[in-house]
PDB file of C-alpha atoms in Angstrom:
ATOM      1  CA  MET L   1     202.484 112.439 143.823  1.00 47.00           C
ATOM      2  CA  THR L   2     200.435 110.334 147.095  1.00 65.00           C
ATOM      3  CA  GLN L   3     204.003 109.677 148.910  1.00 87.00           C
ATOM      4  CA  LYS L   4     204.624 112.682 151.591  1.00 95.00           C
ATOM      5  CA  VAL L   5     208.451 114.733 151.543  1.00 97.00           C
ATOM      6  CA  ALA L   6     209.801 116.883 154.164  1.00 97.00           C
ATOM      7  CA  VAL L   7     212.271 119.245 152.891  1.00 97.00           C
ATOM      8  CA  LEU L   8     214.576 120.220 155.486  1.00 97.00           C
ATOM      9  CA  GLY L   9     215.765 123.531 156.163  1.00 92.00           C
ATOM     10  CA  THR L  10     213.823 125.987 153.620  1.00 92.00           C
ATOM     11  CA  GLY L  11     215.597 128.025 152.450  1.00 91.00           C
ATOM     12  CA  LYS L  12     215.488 129.816 148.643  1.00 92.00           C
ATOM     13  CA  ILE L  13     216.827 126.561 146.640  1.00 93.00           C
ATOM     14  CA  GLY L  14     214.140 124.684 148.515  1.00 94.00           C
ATOM     15  CA  GLU L  15     211.383 126.763 148.584  1.00 95.00           C
ATOM     16  CA  ALA L  16     211.860 127.128 144.908  1.00 95.00           C
ATOM     17  CA  LEU L  17     211.662 123.281 144.630  1.00 96.00           C
ATOM     18  CA  LEU L  18     208.529 123.157 147.301  1.00 95.00           C
ATOM     19  CA  SER L  19     206.683 125.661 144.696  1.00 95.00           C
ATOM     20  CA  GLY L  20     208.257 123.863 142.013  1.00 95.00           C
ATOM     21  CA  MET L  21     206.901 120.343 142.465  1.00 96.00           C
ATOM     22  CA  ILE L  22     203.438 121.822 143.600  1.00 96.00           C
ATOM     23  CA  ARG L  23     203.489 123.372 139.617  1.00 94.00           C
ATOM     24  CA  ALA L  24     204.011 119.961 139.016  1.00 94.00           C
ATOM     25  CA  GLY L  25     201.071 118.093 140.701  1.00 93.00           C
ATOM     26  CA  TRP L  26     202.368 117.600 144.531  1.00 95.00           C
ATOM     27  CA  ALA L  27     199.806 118.174 146.602  1.00 96.00           C
ATOM     28  CA  PRO L  28     200.569 120.593 149.205  1.00 96.00           C
ATOM     29  CA  ALA L  29     199.410 118.224 151.872  1.00 95.00           C
ATOM     30  CA  ASP L  30     201.906 116.314 151.072  1.00 96.00           C
ATOM     31  CA  LEU L  31     204.782 118.297 151.538  1.00 97.00           C
ATOM     32  CA  LEU L  32     205.901 119.280 154.527  1.00 97.00           C
ATOM     33  CA  VAL L  33     208.443 121.838 155.759  1.00 97.00           C
ATOM     34  CA  THR L  34     211.534 122.033 158.688  1.00 95.00           C
ATOM     35  CA  ALA L  35     213.095 125.954 158.981  1.00 93.00           C
ATOM     36  CA  ARG L  36     215.502 127.308 161.471  1.00 89.00           C
ATOM     37  CA  ARG L  37     212.988 129.740 162.412  1.00 92.00           C
ATOM     38  CA  PRO L  38     208.797 129.515 163.605  1.00 91.00           C
ATOM     39  CA  GLU L  39     207.825 133.373 161.829  1.00 94.00           C
ATOM     40  CA  ARG L  40     209.748 131.229 157.977  1.00 94.00           C
ATOM     41  CA  ALA L  41     207.896 128.283 159.022  1.00 93.00           C
ATOM     42  CA  LYS L  42     204.832 130.111 159.042  1.00 94.00           C
ATOM     43  CA  GLU L  43     205.676 132.243 155.772  1.00 95.00           C
ATOM     44  CA  LEU L  44     206.216 128.994 153.935  1.00 96.00           C
ATOM     45  CA  GLN L  45     202.707 127.592 155.340  1.00 96.00           C
ATOM     46  CA  GLU L  46     200.713 130.693 154.481  1.00 96.00           C
ATOM     47  CA  ARG L  47     202.356 131.016 151.224  1.00 95.00           C
ATOM     48  CA  HIS L  48     202.388 126.971 149.874  1.00 96.00           C
ATOM     49  CA  GLY L  49     200.418 125.276 152.196  1.00 96.00           C
ATOM     50  CA  VAL L  50     202.395 123.034 153.128  1.00 97.00           C
ATOM     51  CA  THR L  51     202.665 121.880 157.102  1.00 96.00           C
ATOM     52  CA  PRO L  52     205.419 123.053 159.451  1.00 97.00           C
ATOM     53  CA  VAL L  53     207.243 120.119 161.176  1.00 96.00           C
ATOM     54  CA  THR L  54     210.516 119.139 163.374  1.00 95.00           C
ATOM     55  CA  ASN L  55     212.977 118.038 162.285  1.00 95.00           C
ATOM     56  CA  ALA L  56     212.479 114.986 164.276  1.00 95.00           C
ATOM     57  CA  GLU L  57     208.740 115.078 163.133  1.00 96.00           C
ATOM     58  CA  ALA L  58     209.890 115.324 159.484  1.00 96.00           C
ATOM     59  CA  ALA L  59     212.322 112.581 159.848  1.00 94.00           C
ATOM     60  CA  LYS L  60     208.831 109.467 161.048  1.00 93.00           C
ATOM     61  CA  SER L  61     206.779 110.486 159.137  1.00 93.00           C
ATOM     62  CA  ALA L  62     208.403 111.707 155.846  1.00 96.00           C
ATOM     63  CA  ASP L  63     208.996 109.132 152.894  1.00 96.00           C
ATOM     64  CA  THR L  64     211.749 111.406 151.566  1.00 97.00           C
ATOM     65  CA  LEU L  65     213.881 113.855 152.914  1.00 98.00           C
ATOM     66  CA  ILE L  66     215.458 116.561 150.814  1.00 98.00           C
ATOM     67  CA  LEU L  67     218.157 117.751 153.069  1.00 97.00           C
ATOM     68  CA  THR L  68     219.111 121.263 152.300  1.00 93.00           C
ATOM     69  CA  VAL L  69     221.127 122.859 154.497  1.00 91.00           C
ATOM     70  CA  LYS L  70     224.045 124.816 154.864  1.00 88.00           C
ATOM     71  CA  PRO L  71     227.054 121.719 154.722  1.00 86.00           C
ATOM     72  CA  GLN L  72     228.465 123.137 157.608  1.00 86.00           C
ATOM     73  CA  ASP L  73     225.244 122.407 159.995  1.00 90.00           C
ATOM     74  CA  MET L  74     224.814 118.730 157.978  1.00 91.00           C
ATOM     75  CA  GLY L  75     226.500 117.050 161.147  1.00 91.00           C
ATOM     76  CA  THR L  76     224.244 118.457 163.535  1.00 93.00           C
ATOM     77  CA  LEU L  77     221.084 117.698 161.816  1.00 95.00           C
ATOM     78  CA  LEU L  78     222.133 114.525 161.045  1.00 95.00           C
ATOM     79  CA  ASP L  79     223.101 113.355 164.959  1.00 95.00           C
ATOM     80  CA  GLU L  80     219.258 115.188 165.088  1.00 94.00           C
ATOM     81  CA  LEU L  81     218.064 113.038 162.308  1.00 95.00           C
ATOM     82  CA  ALA L  82     219.399 109.429 162.846  1.00 95.00           C
ATOM     83  CA  PRO L  83     216.908 108.543 166.626  1.00 95.00           C
ATOM     84  CA  HIS L  84     214.397 109.073 164.346  1.00 94.00           C
ATOM     85  CA  VAL L  85     215.216 107.962 160.070  1.00 94.00           C
ATOM     86  CA  PRO L  86     214.016 104.321 159.661  1.00 93.00           C
ATOM     87  CA  ALA L  87     216.322 102.569 157.147  1.00 91.00           C
ATOM     88  CA  ASP L  88     214.258 102.720 154.725  1.00 91.00           C
ATOM     89  CA  ARG L  89     213.483 106.657 153.898  1.00 94.00           C
ATOM     90  CA  LEU L  90     215.079 107.733 151.176  1.00 97.00           C
ATOM     91  CA  VAL L  91     217.220 110.660 151.701  1.00 98.00           C
ATOM     92  CA  ILE L  92     218.695 113.458 149.497  1.00 98.00           C
ATOM     93  CA  SER L  93     221.040 115.243 150.158  1.00 96.00           C
ATOM     94  CA  GLY L  94     221.847 118.982 148.487  1.00 92.00           C
ATOM     95  CA  ALA L  95     224.848 120.224 150.515  1.00 89.00           C
ATOM     96  CA  ALA L  96     227.905 120.814 147.793  1.00 86.00           C
ATOM     97  CA  GLY L  97     231.061 118.880 148.614  1.00 86.00           C
ATOM     98  CA  ILE L  98     229.362 115.832 150.963  1.00 91.00           C
ATOM     99  CA  PRO L  99     229.890 112.354 149.654  1.00 93.00           C
ATOM    100  CA  THR L 100     226.790 109.462 150.492  1.00 96.00           C
ATOM    101  CA  SER L 101     229.283 107.712 152.362  1.00 94.00           C
ATOM    102  CA  PHE L 102     228.788 111.169 154.877  1.00 94.00           C
ATOM    103  CA  PHE L 103     225.046 110.323 155.637  1.00 96.00           C
ATOM    104  CA  GLU L 104     225.293 106.121 155.357  1.00 96.00           C
ATOM    105  CA  GLY L 105     227.787 106.685 158.028  1.00 95.00           C
ATOM    106  CA  ARG L 106     225.658 108.544 159.707  1.00 95.00           C
ATOM    107  CA  LEU L 107     222.120 106.619 159.234  1.00 96.00           C
ATOM    108  CA  ALA L 108     220.423 103.361 159.820  1.00 94.00           C
ATOM    109  CA  GLN L 109     222.364 100.926 158.400  1.00 94.00           C
ATOM    110  CA  ASN L 110     221.309 100.683 154.126  1.00 95.00           C
ATOM    111  CA  THR L 111     219.460 103.636 153.904  1.00 97.00           C
ATOM    112  CA  PRO L 112     219.462 104.653 150.397  1.00 98.00           C
ATOM    113  CA  VAL L 113     220.994 108.223 149.767  1.00 98.00           C
ATOM    114  CA  VAL L 114     220.897 110.002 146.923  1.00 98.00           C
ATOM    115  CA  ARG L 115     223.158 113.711 146.457  1.00 97.00           C
ATOM    116  CA  VAL L 116     221.320 116.624 143.961  1.00 97.00           C
ATOM    117  CA  MET L 117     223.637 119.272 143.400  1.00 96.00           C
ATOM    118  CA  THR L 118     221.619 121.693 142.554  1.00 96.00           C
ATOM    119  CA  ASN L 119     222.127 125.677 141.627  1.00 96.00           C
ATOM    120  CA  THR L 120     219.959 128.626 141.710  1.00 95.00           C
ATOM    121  CA  PRO L 121     218.262 128.859 138.460  1.00 96.00           C
ATOM    122  CA  ALA L 122     216.103 126.552 140.387  1.00 96.00           C
ATOM    123  CA  LEU L 123     214.207 130.219 141.429  1.00 95.00           C
ATOM    124  CA  VAL L 124     213.510 130.452 138.023  1.00 95.00           C
ATOM    125  CA  ASP L 125     212.524 126.972 137.204  1.00 95.00           C
ATOM    126  CA  GLU L 126     215.774 126.670 134.798  1.00 96.00           C
ATOM    127  CA  ALA L 127     217.923 124.525 137.492  1.00 97.00           C
ATOM    128  CA  MET L 128     220.788 122.214 136.021  1.00 97.00           C
ATOM    129  CA  SER L 129     220.302 119.316 139.257  1.00 98.00           C
ATOM    130  CA  VAL L 130     223.187 116.896 139.033  1.00 98.00           C
ATOM    131  CA  ILE L 131     222.369 113.392 140.682  1.00 98.00           C
ATOM    132  CA  SER L 132     224.563 110.149 142.021  1.00 98.00           C
ATOM    133  CA  ALA L 133     223.943 107.520 143.673  1.00 98.00           C
ATOM    134  CA  GLY L 134     224.753 106.523 147.069  1.00 97.00           C
ATOM    135  CA  SER L 135     225.609 102.853 147.836  1.00 97.00           C
ATOM    136  CA  HIS L 136     222.050 101.907 148.553  1.00 97.00           C
ATOM    137  CA  ALA L 137     220.024 103.814 146.374  1.00 97.00           C
ATOM    138  CA  THR L 138     218.478 101.682 143.587  1.00 97.00           C
ATOM    139  CA  ALA L 139     217.009 103.529 140.156  1.00 97.00           C
ATOM    140  CA  GLU L 140     213.841 104.293 141.518  1.00 97.00           C
ATOM    141  CA  HIS L 141     215.392 106.045 144.108  1.00 97.00           C
ATOM    142  CA  LEU L 142     217.163 108.309 141.556  1.00 98.00           C
ATOM    143  CA  ALA L 143     214.525 108.192 139.228  1.00 97.00           C
ATOM    144  CA  HIS L 144     212.160 109.853 142.201  1.00 97.00           C
ATOM    145  CA  ALA L 145     215.127 112.673 143.063  1.00 97.00           C
ATOM    146  CA  GLU L 146     214.760 113.133 139.127  1.00 98.00           C
ATOM    147  CA  GLU L 147     211.104 114.171 139.489  1.00 96.00           C
ATOM    148  CA  ILE L 148     211.414 116.231 142.857  1.00 97.00           C
ATOM    149  CA  PHE L 149     213.885 118.317 141.253  1.00 97.00           C
ATOM    150  CA  GLY L 150     212.451 117.897 137.286  1.00 97.00           C
ATOM    151  CA  ALA L 151     210.181 120.160 138.664  1.00 97.00           C
ATOM    152  CA  VAL L 152     212.153 122.907 138.758  1.00 97.00           C
ATOM    153  CA  GLY L 153     214.934 122.338 135.431  1.00 97.00           C
ATOM    154  CA  LYS L 154     216.982 120.165 134.078  1.00 97.00           C
ATOM    155  CA  THR L 155     218.723 116.892 134.990  1.00 98.00           C
ATOM    156  CA  LEU L 156     221.395 114.844 135.071  1.00 98.00           C
ATOM    157  CA  ARG L 157     222.918 111.558 136.552  1.00 98.00           C
ATOM    158  CA  VAL L 158     226.485 111.543 136.734  1.00 98.00           C
ATOM    159  CA  PRO L 159     228.802 108.913 138.399  1.00 97.00           C
ATOM    160  CA  GLU L 160     229.258 110.643 142.435  1.00 96.00           C
ATOM    161  CA  SER L 161     233.108 110.837 141.697  1.00 95.00           C
ATOM    162  CA  GLN L 162     232.570 113.991 138.977  1.00 96.00           C
ATOM    163  CA  GLN L 163     230.336 115.705 141.188  1.00 95.00           C
ATOM    164  CA  ASP L 164     233.033 118.021 142.560  1.00 93.00           C
ATOM    165  CA  ALA L 165     233.737 118.955 138.720  1.00 95.00           C
ATOM    166  CA  CYS L 166     229.795 119.338 138.711  1.00 95.00           C
ATOM    167  CA  THR L 167     229.690 121.572 141.588  1.00 93.00           C
ATOM    168  CA  ALA L 168     232.553 123.485 139.488  1.00 95.00           C
ATOM    169  CA  LEU L 169     230.597 123.806 136.111  1.00 96.00           C
ATOM    170  CA  SER L 170     227.172 124.613 136.791  1.00 96.00           C
ATOM    171  CA  GLY L 171     226.465 124.949 140.879  1.00 94.00           C
ATOM    172  CA  SER L 172     228.510 127.725 141.391  1.00 95.00           C
ATOM    173  CA  GLY L 173     228.015 127.903 137.309  1.00 96.00           C
ATOM    174  CA  PRO L 174     225.286 130.919 137.690  1.00 97.00           C
ATOM    175  CA  ALA L 175     228.348 133.170 139.499  1.00 97.00           C
ATOM    176  CA  TYR L 176     230.654 133.520 136.738  1.00 97.00           C
ATOM    177  CA  PHE L 177     228.011 134.075 134.039  1.00 97.00           C
ATOM    178  CA  PHE L 178     226.906 137.070 136.530  1.00 97.00           C
ATOM    179  CA  TYR L 179     230.297 137.973 136.621  1.00 97.00           C
ATOM    180  CA  LEU L 180     231.209 138.019 133.045  1.00 96.00           C
ATOM    181  CA  VAL L 181     227.034 140.846 132.679  1.00 97.00           C
ATOM    182  CA  GLU L 182     229.262 142.394 135.188  1.00 97.00           C
ATOM    183  CA  ALA L 183     231.903 143.164 133.446  1.00 97.00           C
ATOM    184  CA  MET L 184     230.331 143.509 130.315  1.00 97.00           C
ATOM    185  CA  THR L 185     227.911 145.867 131.711  1.00 97.00           C
ATOM    186  CA  ASP L 186     231.239 148.426 132.711  1.00 98.00           C
ATOM    187  CA  ALA L 187     232.877 148.469 129.828  1.00 98.00           C
ATOM    188  CA  GLY L 188     229.351 149.435 128.191  1.00 98.00           C
ATOM    189  CA  ILE L 189     228.914 152.305 130.678  1.00 98.00           C
ATOM    190  CA  LEU L 190     233.534 153.087 129.475  1.00 98.00           C
ATOM    191  CA  LEU L 191     232.415 152.847 125.881  1.00 98.00           C
ATOM    192  CA  GLY L 192     229.458 155.641 126.771  1.00 98.00           C
ATOM    193  CA  LEU L 193     226.594 153.644 127.298  1.00 98.00           C
ATOM    194  CA  PRO L 194     223.675 154.434 130.451  1.00 98.00           C
ATOM    195  CA  ARG L 195     223.611 151.323 132.684  1.00 98.00           C
ATOM    196  CA  ASP L 196     220.025 150.371 132.012  1.00 97.00           C
ATOM    197  CA  LYS L 197     221.045 150.299 127.719  1.00 98.00           C
ATOM    198  CA  ALA L 198     223.780 148.313 128.961  1.00 98.00           C
ATOM    199  CA  HIS L 199     222.708 145.553 131.001  1.00 97.00           C
ATOM    200  CA  ASP L 200     219.668 145.327 129.110  1.00 98.00           C
ATOM    201  CA  LEU L 201     222.323 145.044 125.481  1.00 98.00           C
ATOM    202  CA  ILE L 202     224.415 141.930 127.439  1.00 97.00           C
ATOM    203  CA  VAL L 203     221.287 140.403 129.045  1.00 97.00           C
ATOM    204  CA  GLN L 204     219.240 139.597 126.024  1.00 98.00           C
ATOM    205  CA  SER L 205     222.651 138.958 124.397  1.00 97.00           C
ATOM    206  CA  ALA L 206     223.029 136.215 126.825  1.00 96.00           C
ATOM    207  CA  ILE L 207     219.633 135.218 126.801  1.00 96.00           C
ATOM    208  CA  GLY L 208     218.756 134.296 123.084  1.00 97.00           C
ATOM    209  CA  ALA L 209     223.375 132.654 122.741  1.00 97.00           C
ATOM    210  CA  ALA L 210     222.410 130.028 125.096  1.00 96.00           C
ATOM    211  CA  VAL L 211     218.679 129.338 123.723  1.00 97.00           C
ATOM    212  CA  MET L 212     221.395 128.886 120.171  1.00 97.00           C
ATOM    213  CA  LEU L 213     223.678 126.604 122.220  1.00 96.00           C
ATOM    214  CA  ARG L 214     220.695 124.409 123.598  1.00 95.00           C
ATOM    215  CA  ASP L 215     218.889 124.078 120.696  1.00 97.00           C
ATOM    216  CA  SER L 216     220.886 124.169 117.280  1.00 96.00           C
ATOM    217  CA  GLY L 217     223.342 121.858 118.341  1.00 94.00           C
ATOM    218  CA  GLU L 218     225.671 123.557 117.204  1.00 96.00           C
ATOM    219  CA  HIS L 219     229.309 123.975 118.705  1.00 97.00           C
ATOM    220  CA  PRO L 220     229.995 126.472 120.591  1.00 97.00           C
ATOM    221  CA  VAL L 221     233.319 127.319 118.125  1.00 97.00           C
ATOM    222  CA  LYS L 222     230.904 127.326 114.988  1.00 97.00           C
ATOM    223  CA  LEU L 223     228.231 129.145 116.640  1.00 97.00           C
ATOM    224  CA  ARG L 224     231.217 131.756 117.348  1.00 97.00           C
ATOM    225  CA  GLU L 225     233.064 131.289 113.961  1.00 96.00           C
ATOM    226  CA  ASN L 226     229.279 131.771 112.659  1.00 96.00           C
ATOM    227  CA  VAL L 227     230.194 135.717 114.480  1.00 97.00           C
ATOM    228  CA  THR L 228     234.282 136.713 113.784  1.00 96.00           C
ATOM    229  CA  SER L 229     233.951 138.234 110.168  1.00 95.00           C
ATOM    230  CA  PRO L 230     237.984 139.118 109.011  1.00 95.00           C
ATOM    231  CA  ALA L 231     239.142 141.396 110.250  1.00 96.00           C
ATOM    232  CA  GLY L 232     235.857 142.434 112.207  1.00 96.00           C
ATOM    233  CA  THR L 233     235.081 143.835 115.479  1.00 96.00           C
ATOM    234  CA  THR L 234     233.994 140.161 117.244  1.00 97.00           C
ATOM    235  CA  ILE L 235     238.131 139.257 116.218  1.00 97.00           C
ATOM    236  CA  ASN L 236     239.709 141.580 117.567  1.00 97.00           C
ATOM    237  CA  ALA L 237     237.385 141.567 120.329  1.00 97.00           C
ATOM    238  CA  ILE L 238     238.869 137.769 121.088  1.00 96.00           C
ATOM    239  CA  ARG L 239     242.141 138.434 120.481  1.00 97.00           C
ATOM    240  CA  GLU L 240     242.173 140.565 123.583  1.00 97.00           C
ATOM    241  CA  LEU L 241     240.476 137.981 125.457  1.00 97.00           C
ATOM    242  CA  GLU L 242     243.236 135.657 124.185  1.00 97.00           C
ATOM    243  CA  ASN L 243     246.559 138.053 125.303  1.00 98.00           C
ATOM    244  CA  HIS L 244     244.962 138.897 128.268  1.00 97.00           C
ATOM    245  CA  GLY L 245     244.799 134.594 129.521  1.00 97.00           C
ATOM    246  CA  VAL L 246     241.353 134.810 129.798  1.00 96.00           C
ATOM    247  CA  ARG L 247     240.138 131.250 128.679  1.00 96.00           C
ATOM    248  CA  ALA L 248     243.314 129.528 130.979  1.00 97.00           C
ATOM    249  CA  ALA L 249     241.485 132.076 133.871  1.00 97.00           C
ATOM    250  CA  LEU L 250     238.351 129.836 133.785  1.00 96.00           C
ATOM    251  CA  ILE L 251     240.111 127.391 133.643  1.00 97.00           C
ATOM    252  CA  ALA L 252     241.475 127.994 136.449  1.00 98.00           C
ATOM    253  CA  ALA L 253     238.834 129.240 138.752  1.00 97.00           C
ATOM    254  CA  LEU L 254     237.200 125.806 137.660  1.00 97.00           C
ATOM    255  CA  GLU L 255     239.392 123.431 139.018  1.00 97.00           C
ATOM    256  CA  ALA L 256     239.933 126.154 142.147  1.00 96.00           C
ATOM    257  CA  ALA L 257     235.864 125.251 142.225  1.00 94.00           C
ATOM    258  CA  ARG L 258     236.817 121.468 142.727  1.00 93.00           C
ATOM    259  CA  ASP L 259     238.982 121.600 145.026  1.00 92.00           C
ATOM    260  CA  ARG L 260     236.928 123.682 147.021  1.00 90.00           C
ATOM    261  CA  SER L 261     234.620 121.306 146.750  1.00 86.00           C
ATOM    262  CA  ARG L 262     237.180 118.108 147.492  1.00 84.00           C
ATOM    263  CA  GLU L 263     237.808 119.886 150.675  1.00 84.00           C
ATOM    264  CA  LEU L 264     234.321 120.360 151.886  1.00 77.00           C
ATOM    265  CA  ALA L 265     234.148 116.888 151.458  1.00 71.00           C
ATOM    266  CA  SER L 266     237.300 115.472 153.494  1.00 72.00           C
ATOM    267  CA  GLY L 267     235.574 118.524 156.086  1.00 66.00           C
ATOM    268  CA  ASN L 268     238.186 121.113 155.386  1.00 61.00           C
ATOM    269  CA  SER L 269     235.901 123.480 156.720  1.00 62.00           C
TER     270      SER L 269
END
C-alpha cells in the first residue's frame, strides 16, 4: 500500500474512510486530506496523522483522488482540480446522482473515474458501498476502489445504470430503518413502556433480525413466517401493516428516492 490517496472535502464519511484505511494497513503518511476550514484540516492531522494539503496539491501528488464533497459543490471542485490532474490519476466520486461522464468531460482525456455510493454505516465499519466503472476505468481501478471502501464495510460492483436504484436502496437505506425504529419506539411508549426500554428492545431486535438475514441464507418471507403463528399476535400486526399500505408506501418511497437521484444527475437542484 505505497500509493498516496487523497480524500478531498473530508467530512464525516471521508474521515470514517480514512480511519478504516489506517486500520486496514495504510500508512497515515500516504494519506492526504483537504478540508474547507483550516481548523478541520488540523483536527484530522492531529487525530489520524494524515497530511493536510490544498486541492491542487492533492491533485498533483496523490495517485488516487476520492472526492467526497456535496453534489452541488462538485462542479466548482472539478474546475479547481482540472488544470492539475494528470490523465493517469484515478478519480473516485462519492457524490450521489452524478455520473462518471460528468467528471470525464471536465478532466483530462482518458482519466479513469470510478463512482461509489456508500452510506453512513461506514462510521461503524458496516457500510454498503456500490461501485461502478467509468469509460476509462479498468478492472484494476475497480479492485483498488474495492480495497479502499472494503476497509469500512462491504462492496458490490454494479453497472452504472443501476446506481440510482442502489442510491435509493442502500445510500438512503439507513434513514428508512432509523425512521422505522423511531415509529416503533413511539408505539412502545403508547403501549406503556419507558422510552429507553422500548428503544433497547427494538434496536436489539433489529440487530438480531439483520444477522439472521445475513447469515441464515433464508428468504425474508421464510424468516417472517417462522415468527407468524396462526391467529397470533404477529399476523394481526402484519394485517394492519398491509391494511395501511406500508408495502406500497415503501415501494413508492424508494421510487421517489431513485427519481431524485436521476434529477441530481441531470443537474436539477
